[in-house]
Amino acid sequence: VQIRTVTVDSKCGKLQVWDTAGQDRYKCITSSFYHGAHDIIICFDIMNRDSFDNVDKWLEEVKRHCGNQPTV
Protein backbone atom coordinates (compact mmCIF):
# COMPACT_ATOMS: atom_id res chain seq x y z
CA VAL A 1 0.00 0.00 0.00
CA GLN A 2 1.31 3.41 -0.97
CA ILE A 3 -0.42 6.48 0.45
CA ARG A 4 0.48 10.01 -0.57
CA THR A 5 -1.05 13.43 -0.11
CA VAL A 6 -1.16 15.16 -3.48
CA THR A 7 -2.09 18.66 -4.56
CA VAL A 8 -3.58 19.35 -7.99
CA ASP A 9 -4.88 22.78 -8.98
CA SER A 10 -4.58 23.96 -5.37
CA LYS A 11 -6.78 21.07 -4.17
CA CYS A 12 -5.35 18.58 -1.71
CA GLY A 13 -6.30 14.92 -1.77
CA LYS A 14 -5.17 11.48 -0.67
CA LEU A 15 -3.85 9.00 -3.20
CA GLN A 16 -3.86 5.34 -2.16
CA VAL A 17 -2.27 2.75 -4.43
CA TRP A 18 -3.10 -0.87 -3.69
CA ASP A 19 -1.27 -3.51 -5.71
CA THR A 20 -3.27 -6.68 -5.15
CA ALA A 21 -1.69 -8.42 -8.15
CA GLY A 22 -5.20 -9.50 -9.15
CA GLN A 23 -5.22 -12.20 -6.51
CA ASP A 24 -8.64 -13.38 -5.37
CA ARG A 25 -7.49 -13.53 -1.74
CA TYR A 26 -7.50 -9.71 -1.74
CA LYS A 27 -11.05 -9.50 -3.10
CA CYS A 28 -12.66 -9.01 0.32
CA ILE A 29 -10.18 -6.21 1.09
CA THR A 30 -10.48 -4.38 -2.23
CA SER A 31 -14.27 -4.35 -2.23
CA SER A 32 -14.31 -2.28 0.97
CA PHE A 33 -12.14 0.39 -0.65
CA TYR A 34 -14.42 0.92 -3.65
CA HIS A 35 -16.88 2.68 -1.37
CA GLY A 36 -16.07 6.37 -1.35
CA ALA A 37 -13.44 6.14 -4.08
CA HIS A 38 -13.44 8.98 -6.58
CA ASP A 39 -11.27 7.20 -9.14
CA ILE A 40 -10.17 3.64 -9.75
CA ILE A 41 -7.40 2.61 -12.11
CA ILE A 42 -7.20 -0.97 -13.35
CA CYS A 43 -3.74 -1.98 -14.55
CA PHE A 44 -2.38 -5.09 -16.19
CA ASP A 45 0.99 -6.63 -16.99
CA ILE A 46 1.76 -6.21 -20.70
CA MET A 47 3.96 -9.32 -20.54
CA ASN A 48 1.15 -11.50 -19.16
CA ARG A 49 -1.88 -12.23 -21.35
CA ASP A 50 -3.87 -13.61 -18.39
CA SER A 51 -3.37 -10.29 -16.61
CA PHE A 52 -4.87 -8.46 -19.60
CA ASP A 53 -7.72 -10.96 -19.90
CA ASN A 54 -8.68 -10.30 -16.26
CA VAL A 55 -9.26 -6.57 -16.85
CA ASP A 56 -12.91 -7.24 -17.77
CA LYS A 57 -13.38 -9.18 -14.52
CA TRP A 58 -12.01 -6.28 -12.46
CA LEU A 59 -14.09 -3.77 -14.41
CA GLU A 60 -17.24 -5.74 -13.60
CA GLU A 61 -16.17 -5.82 -9.94
CA VAL A 62 -15.82 -2.04 -9.93
CA LYS A 63 -19.19 -1.58 -11.64
CA ARG A 64 -20.85 -3.86 -9.08
CA HIS A 65 -19.55 -1.76 -6.19
CA CYS A 66 -19.61 1.71 -7.74
CA GLY A 67 -22.69 1.63 -9.92
CA ASN A 68 -22.82 3.46 -13.22
CA GLN A 69 -19.91 5.83 -12.70
CA PRO A 70 -18.22 6.96 -15.92
CA THR A 71 -15.44 4.66 -17.08
CA VAL A 72 -12.64 5.15 -19.56
mmCIF file with all atom_site columns, N, CA and C in Angstrom:
data_model
loop_
_atom_site.group_PDB
_atom_site.id
_atom_site.type_symbol
_atom_site.label_atom_id
_atom_site.label_alt_id
_atom_site.label_comp_id
_atom_site.label_asym_id
_atom_site.label_entity_id
_atom_site.label_seq_id
_atom_site.pdbx_PDB_ins_code
_atom_site.Cartn_x
_atom_site.Cartn_y
_atom_site.Cartn_z
_atom_site.occupancy
_atom_site.B_iso_or_equiv
_atom_site.pdbx_formal_charge
_atom_site.auth_seq_id
_atom_site.auth_comp_id
_atom_site.auth_asym_id
_atom_site.auth_atom_id
_atom_site.pdbx_PDB_model_num
ATOM 1   N N  . VAL A 1 1  ? 0.853   -1.175  0.000   1.00 0.00 ? 1  VAL A N  1
ATOM 2   C CA . VAL A 1 1  ? 0.000   0.000   0.000   1.00 0.00 ? 1  VAL A CA 1
ATOM 3   C C  . VAL A 1 1  ? 0.893   1.230   0.000   1.00 0.00 ? 1  VAL A C  1
ATOM 4   N N  . GLN A 1 2  ? 0.620   2.124   -0.910  1.00 0.00 ? 2  GLN A N  1
ATOM 5   C CA . GLN A 1 2  ? 1.310   3.410   -0.972  1.00 0.00 ? 2  GLN A CA 1
ATOM 6   C C  . GLN A 1 2  ? 0.262   4.494   -0.748  1.00 0.00 ? 2  GLN A C  1
ATOM 7   N N  . ILE A 1 3  ? 0.508   5.389   0.179   1.00 0.00 ? 3  ILE A N  1
ATOM 8   C CA . ILE A 1 3  ? -0.419  6.485   0.454   1.00 0.00 ? 3  ILE A CA 1
ATOM 9   C C  . ILE A 1 3  ? 0.355   7.786   0.378   1.00 0.00 ? 3  ILE A C  1
ATOM 10  N N  . ARG A 1 4  ? -0.158  8.709   -0.408  1.00 0.00 ? 4  ARG A N  1
ATOM 11  C CA . ARG A 1 4  ? 0.476   10.014  -0.569  1.00 0.00 ? 4  ARG A CA 1
ATOM 12  C C  . ARG A 1 4  ? -0.591  11.098  -0.529  1.00 0.00 ? 4  ARG A C  1
ATOM 13  N N  . THR A 1 5  ? -0.207  12.244  -0.012  1.00 0.00 ? 5  THR A N  1
ATOM 14  C CA . THR A 1 5  ? -1.048  13.427  -0.113  1.00 0.00 ? 5  THR A CA 1
ATOM 15  C C  . THR A 1 5  ? -0.580  14.185  -1.346  1.00 0.00 ? 5  THR A C  1
ATOM 16  N N  . VAL A 1 6  ? -1.508  14.471  -2.238  1.00 0.00 ? 6  VAL A N  1
ATOM 17  C CA . VAL A 1 6  ? -1.158  15.155  -3.483  1.00 0.00 ? 6  VAL A CA 1
ATOM 18  C C  . VAL A 1 6  ? -1.974  16.431  -3.617  1.00 0.00 ? 6  VAL A C  1
ATOM 19  N N  . THR A 1 7  ? -1.403  17.408  -4.298  1.00 0.00 ? 7  THR A N  1
ATOM 20  C CA . THR A 1 7  ? -2.092  18.663  -4.557  1.00 0.00 ? 7  THR A CA 1
ATOM 21  C C  . THR A 1 7  ? -2.152  18.879  -6.065  1.00 0.00 ? 7  THR A C  1
ATOM 22  N N  . VAL A 1 8  ? -3.358  19.085  -6.567  1.00 0.00 ? 8  VAL A N  1
ATOM 23  C CA . VAL A 1 8  ? -3.581  19.351  -7.986  1.00 0.00 ? 8  VAL A CA 1
ATOM 24  C C  . VAL A 1 8  ? -4.502  20.549  -8.085  1.00 0.00 ? 8  VAL A C  1
ATOM 25  N N  . ASP A 1 9  ? -4.085  21.558  -8.826  1.00 0.00 ? 9  ASP A N  1
ATOM 26  C CA . ASP A 1 9  ? -4.885  22.781  -8.981  1.00 0.00 ? 9  ASP A CA 1
ATOM 27  C C  . ASP A 1 9  ? -5.306  23.343  -7.625  1.00 0.00 ? 9  ASP A C  1
ATOM 28  N N  . SER A 1 10 ? -4.379  23.412  -6.719  1.00 0.00 ? 10 SER A N  1
ATOM 29  C CA . SER A 1 10 ? -4.583  23.958  -5.367  1.00 0.00 ? 10 SER A CA 1
ATOM 30  C C  . SER A 1 10 ? -5.562  23.146  -4.521  1.00 0.00 ? 10 SER A C  1
ATOM 31  N N  . LYS A 1 11 ? -5.902  21.936  -4.951  1.00 0.00 ? 11 LYS A N  1
ATOM 32  C CA . LYS A 1 11 ? -6.779  21.065  -4.174  1.00 0.00 ? 11 LYS A CA 1
ATOM 33  C C  . LYS A 1 11 ? -5.965  19.890  -3.656  1.00 0.00 ? 11 LYS A C  1
ATOM 34  N N  . CYS A 1 12 ? -6.114  19.635  -2.365  1.00 0.00 ? 12 CYS A N  1
ATOM 35  C CA . CYS A 1 12 ? -5.352  18.582  -1.706  1.00 0.00 ? 12 CYS A CA 1
ATOM 36  C C  . CYS A 1 12 ? -6.198  17.309  -1.625  1.00 0.00 ? 12 CYS A C  1
ATOM 37  N N  . GLY A 1 13 ? -5.582  16.183  -1.862  1.00 0.00 ? 13 GLY A N  1
ATOM 38  C CA . GLY A 1 13 ? -6.300  14.919  -1.771  1.00 0.00 ? 13 GLY A CA 1
ATOM 39  C C  . GLY A 1 13 ? -5.364  13.798  -1.373  1.00 0.00 ? 13 GLY A C  1
ATOM 40  N N  . LYS A 1 14 ? -5.945  12.646  -1.065  1.00 0.00 ? 14 LYS A N  1
ATOM 41  C CA . LYS A 1 14 ? -5.168  11.478  -0.665  1.00 0.00 ? 14 LYS A CA 1
ATOM 42  C C  . LYS A 1 14 ? -5.176  10.468  -1.803  1.00 0.00 ? 14 LYS A C  1
ATOM 43  N N  . LEU A 1 15 ? -4.001  10.010  -2.167  1.00 0.00 ? 15 LEU A N  1
ATOM 44  C CA . LEU A 1 15 ? -3.846  8.996   -3.202  1.00 0.00 ? 15 LEU A CA 1
ATOM 45  C C  . LEU A 1 15 ? -3.405  7.703   -2.531  1.00 0.00 ? 15 LEU A C  1
ATOM 46  N N  . GLN A 1 16 ? -4.205  6.661   -2.699  1.00 0.00 ? 16 GLN A N  1
ATOM 47  C CA . GLN A 1 16 ? -3.859  5.342   -2.165  1.00 0.00 ? 16 GLN A CA 1
ATOM 48  C C  . GLN A 1 16 ? -3.672  4.395   -3.337  1.00 0.00 ? 16 GLN A C  1
ATOM 49  N N  . VAL A 1 17 ? -2.546  3.723   -3.381  1.00 0.00 ? 17 VAL A N  1
ATOM 50  C CA . VAL A 1 17 ? -2.275  2.750   -4.430  1.00 0.00 ? 17 VAL A CA 1
ATOM 51  C C  . VAL A 1 17 ? -2.176  1.376   -3.776  1.00 0.00 ? 17 VAL A C  1
ATOM 52  N N  . TRP A 1 18 ? -3.071  0.493   -4.204  1.00 0.00 ? 18 TRP A N  1
ATOM 53  C CA . TRP A 1 18 ? -3.103  -0.874  -3.692  1.00 0.00 ? 18 TRP A CA 1
ATOM 54  C C  . TRP A 1 18 ? -2.736  -1.810  -4.838  1.00 0.00 ? 18 TRP A C  1
ATOM 55  N N  . ASP A 1 19 ? -1.651  -2.524  -4.710  1.00 0.00 ? 19 ASP A N  1
ATOM 56  C CA . ASP A 1 19 ? -1.265  -3.509  -5.713  1.00 0.00 ? 19 ASP A CA 1
ATOM 57  C C  . ASP A 1 19 ? -1.645  -4.884  -5.180  1.00 0.00 ? 19 ASP A C  1
ATOM 58  N N  . THR A 1 20 ? -2.795  -5.370  -5.614  1.00 0.00 ? 20 THR A N  1
ATOM 59  C CA . THR A 1 20 ? -3.266  -6.676  -5.146  1.00 0.00 ? 20 THR A CA 1
ATOM 60  C C  . THR A 1 20 ? -2.848  -7.796  -6.085  1.00 0.00 ? 20 THR A C  1
ATOM 61  N N  . ALA A 1 21 ? -2.167  -7.440  -7.160  1.00 0.00 ? 21 ALA A N  1
ATOM 62  C CA . ALA A 1 21 ? -1.687  -8.417  -8.146  1.00 0.00 ? 21 ALA A CA 1
ATOM 63  C C  . ALA A 1 21 ? -2.820  -9.285  -8.686  1.00 0.00 ? 21 ALA A C  1
ATOM 64  N N  . GLY A 1 22 ? -4.054  -8.784  -8.608  1.00 0.00 ? 22 GLY A N  1
ATOM 65  C CA . GLY A 1 22 ? -5.198  -9.504  -9.149  1.00 0.00 ? 22 GLY A CA 1
ATOM 66  C C  . GLY A 1 22 ? -5.555  -10.774 -8.404  1.00 0.00 ? 22 GLY A C  1
ATOM 67  N N  . GLN A 1 23 ? -4.993  -10.964 -7.244  1.00 0.00 ? 23 GLN A N  1
ATOM 68  C CA . GLN A 1 23 ? -5.216  -12.201 -6.507  1.00 0.00 ? 23 GLN A CA 1
ATOM 69  C C  . GLN A 1 23 ? -6.576  -12.183 -5.812  1.00 0.00 ? 23 GLN A C  1
ATOM 70  N N  . ASP A 1 24 ? -7.295  -13.280 -5.953  1.00 0.00 ? 24 ASP A N  1
ATOM 71  C CA . ASP A 1 24 ? -8.637  -13.378 -5.370  1.00 0.00 ? 24 ASP A CA 1
ATOM 72  C C  . ASP A 1 24 ? -8.629  -13.259 -3.850  1.00 0.00 ? 24 ASP A C  1
ATOM 73  N N  . ARG A 1 25 ? -7.522  -13.609 -3.207  1.00 0.00 ? 25 ARG A N  1
ATOM 74  C CA . ARG A 1 25 ? -7.488  -13.532 -1.743  1.00 0.00 ? 25 ARG A CA 1
ATOM 75  C C  . ARG A 1 25 ? -7.610  -12.099 -1.243  1.00 0.00 ? 25 ARG A C  1
ATOM 76  N N  . TYR A 1 26 ? -7.361  -11.112 -2.117  1.00 0.00 ? 26 TYR A N  1
ATOM 77  C CA . TYR A 1 26 ? -7.504  -9.711  -1.737  1.00 0.00 ? 26 TYR A CA 1
ATOM 78  C C  . TYR A 1 26 ? -8.893  -9.157  -2.058  1.00 0.00 ? 26 TYR A C  1
ATOM 79  N N  . LYS A 1 27 ? -9.738  -9.970  -2.654  1.00 0.00 ? 27 LYS A N  1
ATOM 80  C CA . LYS A 1 27 ? -11.046 -9.498  -3.104  1.00 0.00 ? 27 LYS A CA 1
ATOM 81  C C  . LYS A 1 27 ? -11.876 -8.904  -1.969  1.00 0.00 ? 27 LYS A C  1
ATOM 82  N N  . CYS A 1 28 ? -11.865 -9.530  -0.802  1.00 0.00 ? 28 CYS A N  1
ATOM 83  C CA . CYS A 1 28 ? -12.655 -9.010  0.320   1.00 0.00 ? 28 CYS A CA 1
ATOM 84  C C  . CYS A 1 28 ? -12.088 -7.685  0.818   1.00 0.00 ? 28 CYS A C  1
ATOM 85  N N  . ILE A 1 29 ? -10.798 -7.473  0.671   1.00 0.00 ? 29 ILE A N  1
ATOM 86  C CA . ILE A 1 29 ? -10.183 -6.212  1.088   1.00 0.00 ? 29 ILE A CA 1
ATOM 87  C C  . ILE A 1 29 ? -10.493 -5.114  0.078   1.00 0.00 ? 29 ILE A C  1
ATOM 88  N N  . THR A 1 30 ? -10.306 -5.405  -1.204  1.00 0.00 ? 30 THR A N  1
ATOM 89  C CA . THR A 1 30 ? -10.480 -4.375  -2.229  1.00 0.00 ? 30 THR A CA 1
ATOM 90  C C  . THR A 1 30 ? -11.912 -3.889  -2.311  1.00 0.00 ? 30 THR A C  1
ATOM 91  N N  . SER A 1 31 ? -12.880 -4.771  -2.108  1.00 0.00 ? 31 SER A N  1
ATOM 92  C CA . SER A 1 31 ? -14.275 -4.351  -2.230  1.00 0.00 ? 31 SER A CA 1
ATOM 93  C C  . SER A 1 31 ? -14.632 -3.274  -1.213  1.00 0.00 ? 31 SER A C  1
ATOM 94  N N  . SER A 1 32 ? -14.008 -3.297  -0.042  1.00 0.00 ? 32 SER A N  1
ATOM 95  C CA . SER A 1 32 ? -14.308 -2.277  0.968   1.00 0.00 ? 32 SER A CA 1
ATOM 96  C C  . SER A 1 32 ? -13.744 -0.913  0.590   1.00 0.00 ? 32 SER A C  1
ATOM 97  N N  . PHE A 1 33 ? -12.747 -0.884  -0.265  1.00 0.00 ? 33 PHE A N  1
ATOM 98  C CA . PHE A 1 33 ? -12.143 0.386   -0.646  1.00 0.00 ? 33 PHE A CA 1
ATOM 99  C C  . PHE A 1 33 ? -12.808 1.031   -1.860  1.00 0.00 ? 33 PHE A C  1
ATOM 100 N N  . TYR A 1 34 ? -13.673 0.307   -2.551  1.00 0.00 ? 34 TYR A N  1
ATOM 101 C CA . TYR A 1 34 ? -14.418 0.915   -3.651  1.00 0.00 ? 34 TYR A CA 1
ATOM 102 C C  . TYR A 1 34 ? -15.357 1.987   -3.122  1.00 0.00 ? 34 TYR A C  1
ATOM 103 N N  . HIS A 1 35 ? -15.934 1.733   -1.966  1.00 0.00 ? 35 HIS A N  1
ATOM 104 C CA . HIS A 1 35 ? -16.878 2.679   -1.372  1.00 0.00 ? 35 HIS A CA 1
ATOM 105 C C  . HIS A 1 35 ? -16.159 3.990   -1.064  1.00 0.00 ? 35 HIS A C  1
ATOM 106 N N  . GLY A 1 36 ? -16.650 5.061   -1.600  1.00 0.00 ? 36 GLY A N  1
ATOM 107 C CA . GLY A 1 36 ? -16.066 6.373   -1.349  1.00 0.00 ? 36 GLY A CA 1
ATOM 108 C C  . GLY A 1 36 ? -14.927 6.748   -2.272  1.00 0.00 ? 36 GLY A C  1
ATOM 109 N N  . ALA A 1 37 ? -14.528 5.825   -3.145  1.00 0.00 ? 37 ALA A N  1
ATOM 110 C CA . ALA A 1 37 ? -13.442 6.141   -4.080  1.00 0.00 ? 37 ALA A CA 1
ATOM 111 C C  . ALA A 1 37 ? -13.942 7.106   -5.150  1.00 0.00 ? 37 ALA A C  1
ATOM 112 N N  . HIS A 1 38 ? -13.104 8.041   -5.516  1.00 0.00 ? 38 HIS A N  1
ATOM 113 C CA . HIS A 1 38 ? -13.443 8.978   -6.579  1.00 0.00 ? 38 HIS A CA 1
ATOM 114 C C  . HIS A 1 38 ? -12.930 8.491   -7.931  1.00 0.00 ? 38 HIS A C  1
ATOM 115 N N  . ASP A 1 39 ? -11.872 7.731   -7.913  1.00 0.00 ? 39 ASP A N  1
ATOM 116 C CA . ASP A 1 39 ? -11.273 7.196   -9.139  1.00 0.00 ? 39 ASP A CA 1
ATOM 117 C C  . ASP A 1 39 ? -10.707 5.812   -8.848  1.00 0.00 ? 39 ASP A C  1
ATOM 118 N N  . ILE A 1 40 ? -10.765 4.965   -9.848  1.00 0.00 ? 40 ILE A N  1
ATOM 119 C CA . ILE A 1 40 ? -10.173 3.638   -9.747  1.00 0.00 ? 40 ILE A CA 1
ATOM 120 C C  . ILE A 1 40 ? -9.436  3.375   -11.051 1.00 0.00 ? 40 ILE A C  1
ATOM 121 N N  . ILE A 1 41 ? -8.207  2.926   -10.940 1.00 0.00 ? 41 ILE A N  1
ATOM 122 C CA . ILE A 1 41 ? -7.395  2.613   -12.115 1.00 0.00 ? 41 ILE A CA 1
ATOM 123 C C  . ILE A 1 41 ? -7.127  1.115   -12.106 1.00 0.00 ? 41 ILE A C  1
ATOM 124 N N  . ILE A 1 42 ? -7.466  0.455   -13.203 1.00 0.00 ? 42 ILE A N  1
ATOM 125 C CA . ILE A 1 42 ? -7.199  -0.970  -13.348 1.00 0.00 ? 42 ILE A CA 1
ATOM 126 C C  . ILE A 1 42 ? -5.984  -1.109  -14.263 1.00 0.00 ? 42 ILE A C  1
ATOM 127 N N  . CYS A 1 43 ? -4.979  -1.797  -13.788 1.00 0.00 ? 43 CYS A N  1
ATOM 128 C CA . CYS A 1 43 ? -3.741  -1.979  -14.552 1.00 0.00 ? 43 CYS A CA 1
ATOM 129 C C  . CYS A 1 43 ? -3.544  -3.454  -14.868 1.00 0.00 ? 43 CYS A C  1
ATOM 130 N N  . PHE A 1 44 ? -2.718  -3.715  -15.868 1.00 0.00 ? 44 PHE A N  1
ATOM 131 C CA . PHE A 1 44 ? -2.379  -5.095  -16.195 1.00 0.00 ? 44 PHE A CA 1
ATOM 132 C C  . PHE A 1 44 ? -0.926  -5.165  -16.636 1.00 0.00 ? 44 PHE A C  1
ATOM 133 N N  . ASP A 1 45 ? -0.385  -6.361  -16.602 1.00 0.00 ? 45 ASP A N  1
ATOM 134 C CA . ASP A 1 45 ? 0.995   -6.627  -16.987 1.00 0.00 ? 45 ASP A CA 1
ATOM 135 C C  . ASP A 1 45 ? 1.035   -6.885  -18.491 1.00 0.00 ? 45 ASP A C  1
ATOM 136 N N  . ILE A 1 46 ? 1.729   -6.047  -19.241 1.00 0.00 ? 46 ILE A N  1
ATOM 137 C CA . ILE A 1 46 ? 1.758   -6.207  -20.699 1.00 0.00 ? 46 ILE A CA 1
ATOM 138 C C  . ILE A 1 46 ? 2.497   -7.475  -21.132 1.00 0.00 ? 46 ILE A C  1
ATOM 139 N N  . MET A 1 47 ? 3.230   -8.089  -20.222 1.00 0.00 ? 47 MET A N  1
ATOM 140 C CA . MET A 1 47 ? 3.955   -9.319  -20.536 1.00 0.00 ? 47 MET A CA 1
ATOM 141 C C  . MET A 1 47 ? 3.166   -10.572 -20.147 1.00 0.00 ? 47 MET A C  1
ATOM 142 N N  . ASN A 1 48 ? 1.935   -10.374 -19.657 1.00 0.00 ? 48 ASN A N  1
ATOM 143 C CA . ASN A 1 48 ? 1.151   -11.497 -19.161 1.00 0.00 ? 48 ASN A CA 1
ATOM 144 C C  . ASN A 1 48 ? -0.264  -11.408 -19.732 1.00 0.00 ? 48 ASN A C  1
ATOM 145 N N  . ARG A 1 49 ? -0.572  -12.260 -20.690 1.00 0.00 ? 49 ARG A N  1
ATOM 146 C CA . ARG A 1 49 ? -1.879  -12.233 -21.353 1.00 0.00 ? 49 ARG A CA 1
ATOM 147 C C  . ARG A 1 49 ? -3.021  -12.470 -20.361 1.00 0.00 ? 49 ARG A C  1
ATOM 148 N N  . ASP A 1 50 ? -2.830  -13.356 -19.389 1.00 0.00 ? 50 ASP A N  1
ATOM 149 C CA . ASP A 1 50 ? -3.874  -13.607 -18.389 1.00 0.00 ? 50 ASP A CA 1
ATOM 150 C C  . ASP A 1 50 ? -4.198  -12.338 -17.609 1.00 0.00 ? 50 ASP A C  1
ATOM 151 N N  . SER A 1 51 ? -3.176  -11.556 -17.324 1.00 0.00 ? 51 SER A N  1
ATOM 152 C CA . SER A 1 51 ? -3.375  -10.293 -16.614 1.00 0.00 ? 51 SER A CA 1
ATOM 153 C C  . SER A 1 51 ? -4.289  -9.377  -17.426 1.00 0.00 ? 51 SER A C  1
ATOM 154 N N  . PHE A 1 52 ? -4.030  -9.279  -18.717 1.00 0.00 ? 52 PHE A N  1
ATOM 155 C CA . PHE A 1 52 ? -4.870  -8.463  -19.601 1.00 0.00 ? 52 PHE A CA 1
ATOM 156 C C  . PHE A 1 52 ? -6.289  -9.025  -19.674 1.00 0.00 ? 52 PHE A C  1
ATOM 157 N N  . ASP A 1 53 ? -6.399  -10.331 -19.796 1.00 0.00 ? 53 ASP A N  1
ATOM 158 C CA . ASP A 1 53 ? -7.721  -10.959 -19.901 1.00 0.00 ? 53 ASP A CA 1
ATOM 159 C C  . ASP A 1 53 ? -8.566  -10.743 -18.649 1.00 0.00 ? 53 ASP A C  1
ATOM 160 N N  . ASN A 1 54 ? -7.950  -10.513 -17.509 1.00 0.00 ? 54 ASN A N  1
ATOM 161 C CA . ASN A 1 54 ? -8.681  -10.296 -16.260 1.00 0.00 ? 54 ASN A CA 1
ATOM 162 C C  . ASN A 1 54 ? -9.181  -8.865  -16.077 1.00 0.00 ? 54 ASN A C  1
ATOM 163 N N  . VAL A 1 55 ? -8.813  -7.962  -16.970 1.00 0.00 ? 55 VAL A N  1
ATOM 164 C CA . VAL A 1 55 ? -9.264  -6.569  -16.850 1.00 0.00 ? 55 VAL A CA 1
ATOM 165 C C  . VAL A 1 55 ? -10.786 -6.498  -16.851 1.00 0.00 ? 55 VAL A C  1
ATOM 166 N N  . ASP A 1 56 ? -11.439 -7.249  -17.723 1.00 0.00 ? 56 ASP A N  1
ATOM 167 C CA . ASP A 1 56 ? -12.910 -7.238  -17.767 1.00 0.00 ? 56 ASP A CA 1
ATOM 168 C C  . ASP A 1 56 ? -13.510 -7.697  -16.440 1.00 0.00 ? 56 ASP A C  1
ATOM 169 N N  . LYS A 1 57 ? -12.897 -8.690  -15.819 1.00 0.00 ? 57 LYS A N  1
ATOM 170 C CA . LYS A 1 57 ? -13.376 -9.181  -14.519 1.00 0.00 ? 57 LYS A CA 1
ATOM 171 C C  . LYS A 1 57 ? -13.304 -8.073  -13.471 1.00 0.00 ? 57 LYS A C  1
ATOM 172 N N  . TRP A 1 58 ? -12.177 -7.360  -13.437 1.00 0.00 ? 58 TRP A N  1
ATOM 173 C CA . TRP A 1 58 ? -12.013 -6.280  -12.461 1.00 0.00 ? 58 TRP A CA 1
ATOM 174 C C  . TRP A 1 58 ? -12.935 -5.113  -12.766 1.00 0.00 ? 58 TRP A C  1
ATOM 175 N N  . LEU A 1 59 ? -13.163 -4.843  -14.041 1.00 0.00 ? 59 LEU A N  1
ATOM 176 C CA . LEU A 1 59 ? -14.086 -3.771  -14.413 1.00 0.00 ? 59 LEU A CA 1
ATOM 177 C C  . LEU A 1 59 ? -15.498 -4.093  -13.939 1.00 0.00 ? 59 LEU A C  1
ATOM 178 N N  . GLU A 1 60 ? -15.924 -5.327  -14.091 1.00 0.00 ? 60 GLU A N  1
ATOM 179 C CA . GLU A 1 60 ? -17.241 -5.741  -13.597 1.00 0.00 ? 60 GLU A CA 1
ATOM 180 C C  . GLU A 1 60 ? -17.317 -5.618  -12.079 1.00 0.00 ? 60 GLU A C  1
ATOM 181 N N  . GLU A 1 61 ? -16.230 -5.955  -11.401 1.00 0.00 ? 61 GLU A N  1
ATOM 182 C CA . GLU A 1 61 ? -16.172 -5.825  -9.942  1.00 0.00 ? 61 GLU A CA 1
ATOM 183 C C  . GLU A 1 61 ? -16.364 -4.366  -9.531  1.00 0.00 ? 61 GLU A C  1
ATOM 184 N N  . VAL A 1 62 ? -15.689 -3.474  -10.215 1.00 0.00 ? 62 VAL A N  1
ATOM 185 C CA . VAL A 1 62 ? -15.819 -2.040  -9.925  1.00 0.00 ? 62 VAL A CA 1
ATOM 186 C C  . VAL A 1 62 ? -17.245 -1.580  -10.183 1.00 0.00 ? 62 VAL A C  1
ATOM 187 N N  . LYS A 1 63 ? -17.819 -1.979  -11.312 1.00 0.00 ? 63 LYS A N  1
ATOM 188 C CA . LYS A 1 63 ? -19.194 -1.578  -11.636 1.00 0.00 ? 63 LYS A CA 1
ATOM 189 C C  . LYS A 1 63 ? -20.180 -2.091  -10.589 1.00 0.00 ? 63 LYS A C  1
ATOM 190 N N  . ARG A 1 64 ? -19.955 -3.289  -10.086 1.00 0.00 ? 64 ARG A N  1
ATOM 191 C CA . ARG A 1 64 ? -20.851 -3.862  -9.084  1.00 0.00 ? 64 ARG A CA 1
ATOM 192 C C  . ARG A 1 64 ? -20.832 -3.039  -7.793  1.00 0.00 ? 64 ARG A C  1
ATOM 193 N N  . HIS A 1 65 ? -19.680 -2.510  -7.438  1.00 0.00 ? 65 HIS A N  1
ATOM 194 C CA . HIS A 1 65 ? -19.553 -1.760  -6.187  1.00 0.00 ? 65 HIS A CA 1
ATOM 195 C C  . HIS A 1 65 ? -19.774 -0.265  -6.352  1.00 0.00 ? 65 HIS A C  1
ATOM 196 N N  . CYS A 1 66 ? -19.555 0.254   -7.546  1.00 0.00 ? 66 CYS A N  1
ATOM 197 C CA . CYS A 1 66 ? -19.608 1.713   -7.739  1.00 0.00 ? 66 CYS A CA 1
ATOM 198 C C  . CYS A 1 66 ? -20.765 2.162   -8.612  1.00 0.00 ? 66 CYS A C  1
ATOM 199 N N  . GLY A 1 67 ? -21.553 1.247   -9.102  1.00 0.00 ? 67 GLY A N  1
ATOM 200 C CA . GLY A 1 67 ? -22.691 1.631   -9.921  1.00 0.00 ? 67 GLY A CA 1
ATOM 201 C C  . GLY A 1 67 ? -22.277 2.080   -11.307 1.00 0.00 ? 67 GLY A C  1
ATOM 202 N N  . ASN A 1 68 ? -23.020 3.016   -11.838 1.00 0.00 ? 68 ASN A N  1
ATOM 203 C CA . ASN A 1 68 ? -22.817 3.462   -13.215 1.00 0.00 ? 68 ASN A CA 1
ATOM 204 C C  . ASN A 1 68 ? -21.946 4.702   -13.316 1.00 0.00 ? 68 ASN A C  1
ATOM 205 N N  . GLN A 1 69 ? -20.847 4.721   -12.589 1.00 0.00 ? 69 GLN A N  1
ATOM 206 C CA . GLN A 1 69 ? -19.912 5.833   -12.698 1.00 0.00 ? 69 GLN A CA 1
ATOM 207 C C  . GLN A 1 69 ? -19.259 5.791   -14.078 1.00 0.00 ? 69 GLN A C  1
ATOM 208 N N  . PRO A 1 70 ? -18.886 6.950   -14.609 1.00 0.00 ? 70 PRO A N  1
ATOM 209 C CA . PRO A 1 70 ? -18.217 6.963   -15.917 1.00 0.00 ? 70 PRO A CA 1
ATOM 210 C C  . PRO A 1 70 ? -16.926 6.144   -15.885 1.00 0.00 ? 70 PRO A C  1
ATOM 211 N N  . THR A 1 71 ? -16.673 5.428   -16.960 1.00 0.00 ? 71 THR A N  1
ATOM 212 C CA . THR A 1 71 ? -15.441 4.655   -17.084 1.00 0.00 ? 71 THR A CA 1
ATOM 213 C C  . THR A 1 71 ? -14.749 5.005   -18.388 1.00 0.00 ? 71 THR A C  1
ATOM 214 N N  . VAL A 1 72 ? -13.444 4.872   -18.366 1.00 0.00 ? 72 VAL A N  1
ATOM 215 C CA . VAL A 1 72 ? -12.641 5.148   -19.565 1.00 0.00 ? 72 VAL A CA 1
ATOM 216 C C  . VAL A 1 72 ? -11.842 3.911   -19.885 1.00 0.00 ? 72 VAL A C  1
#
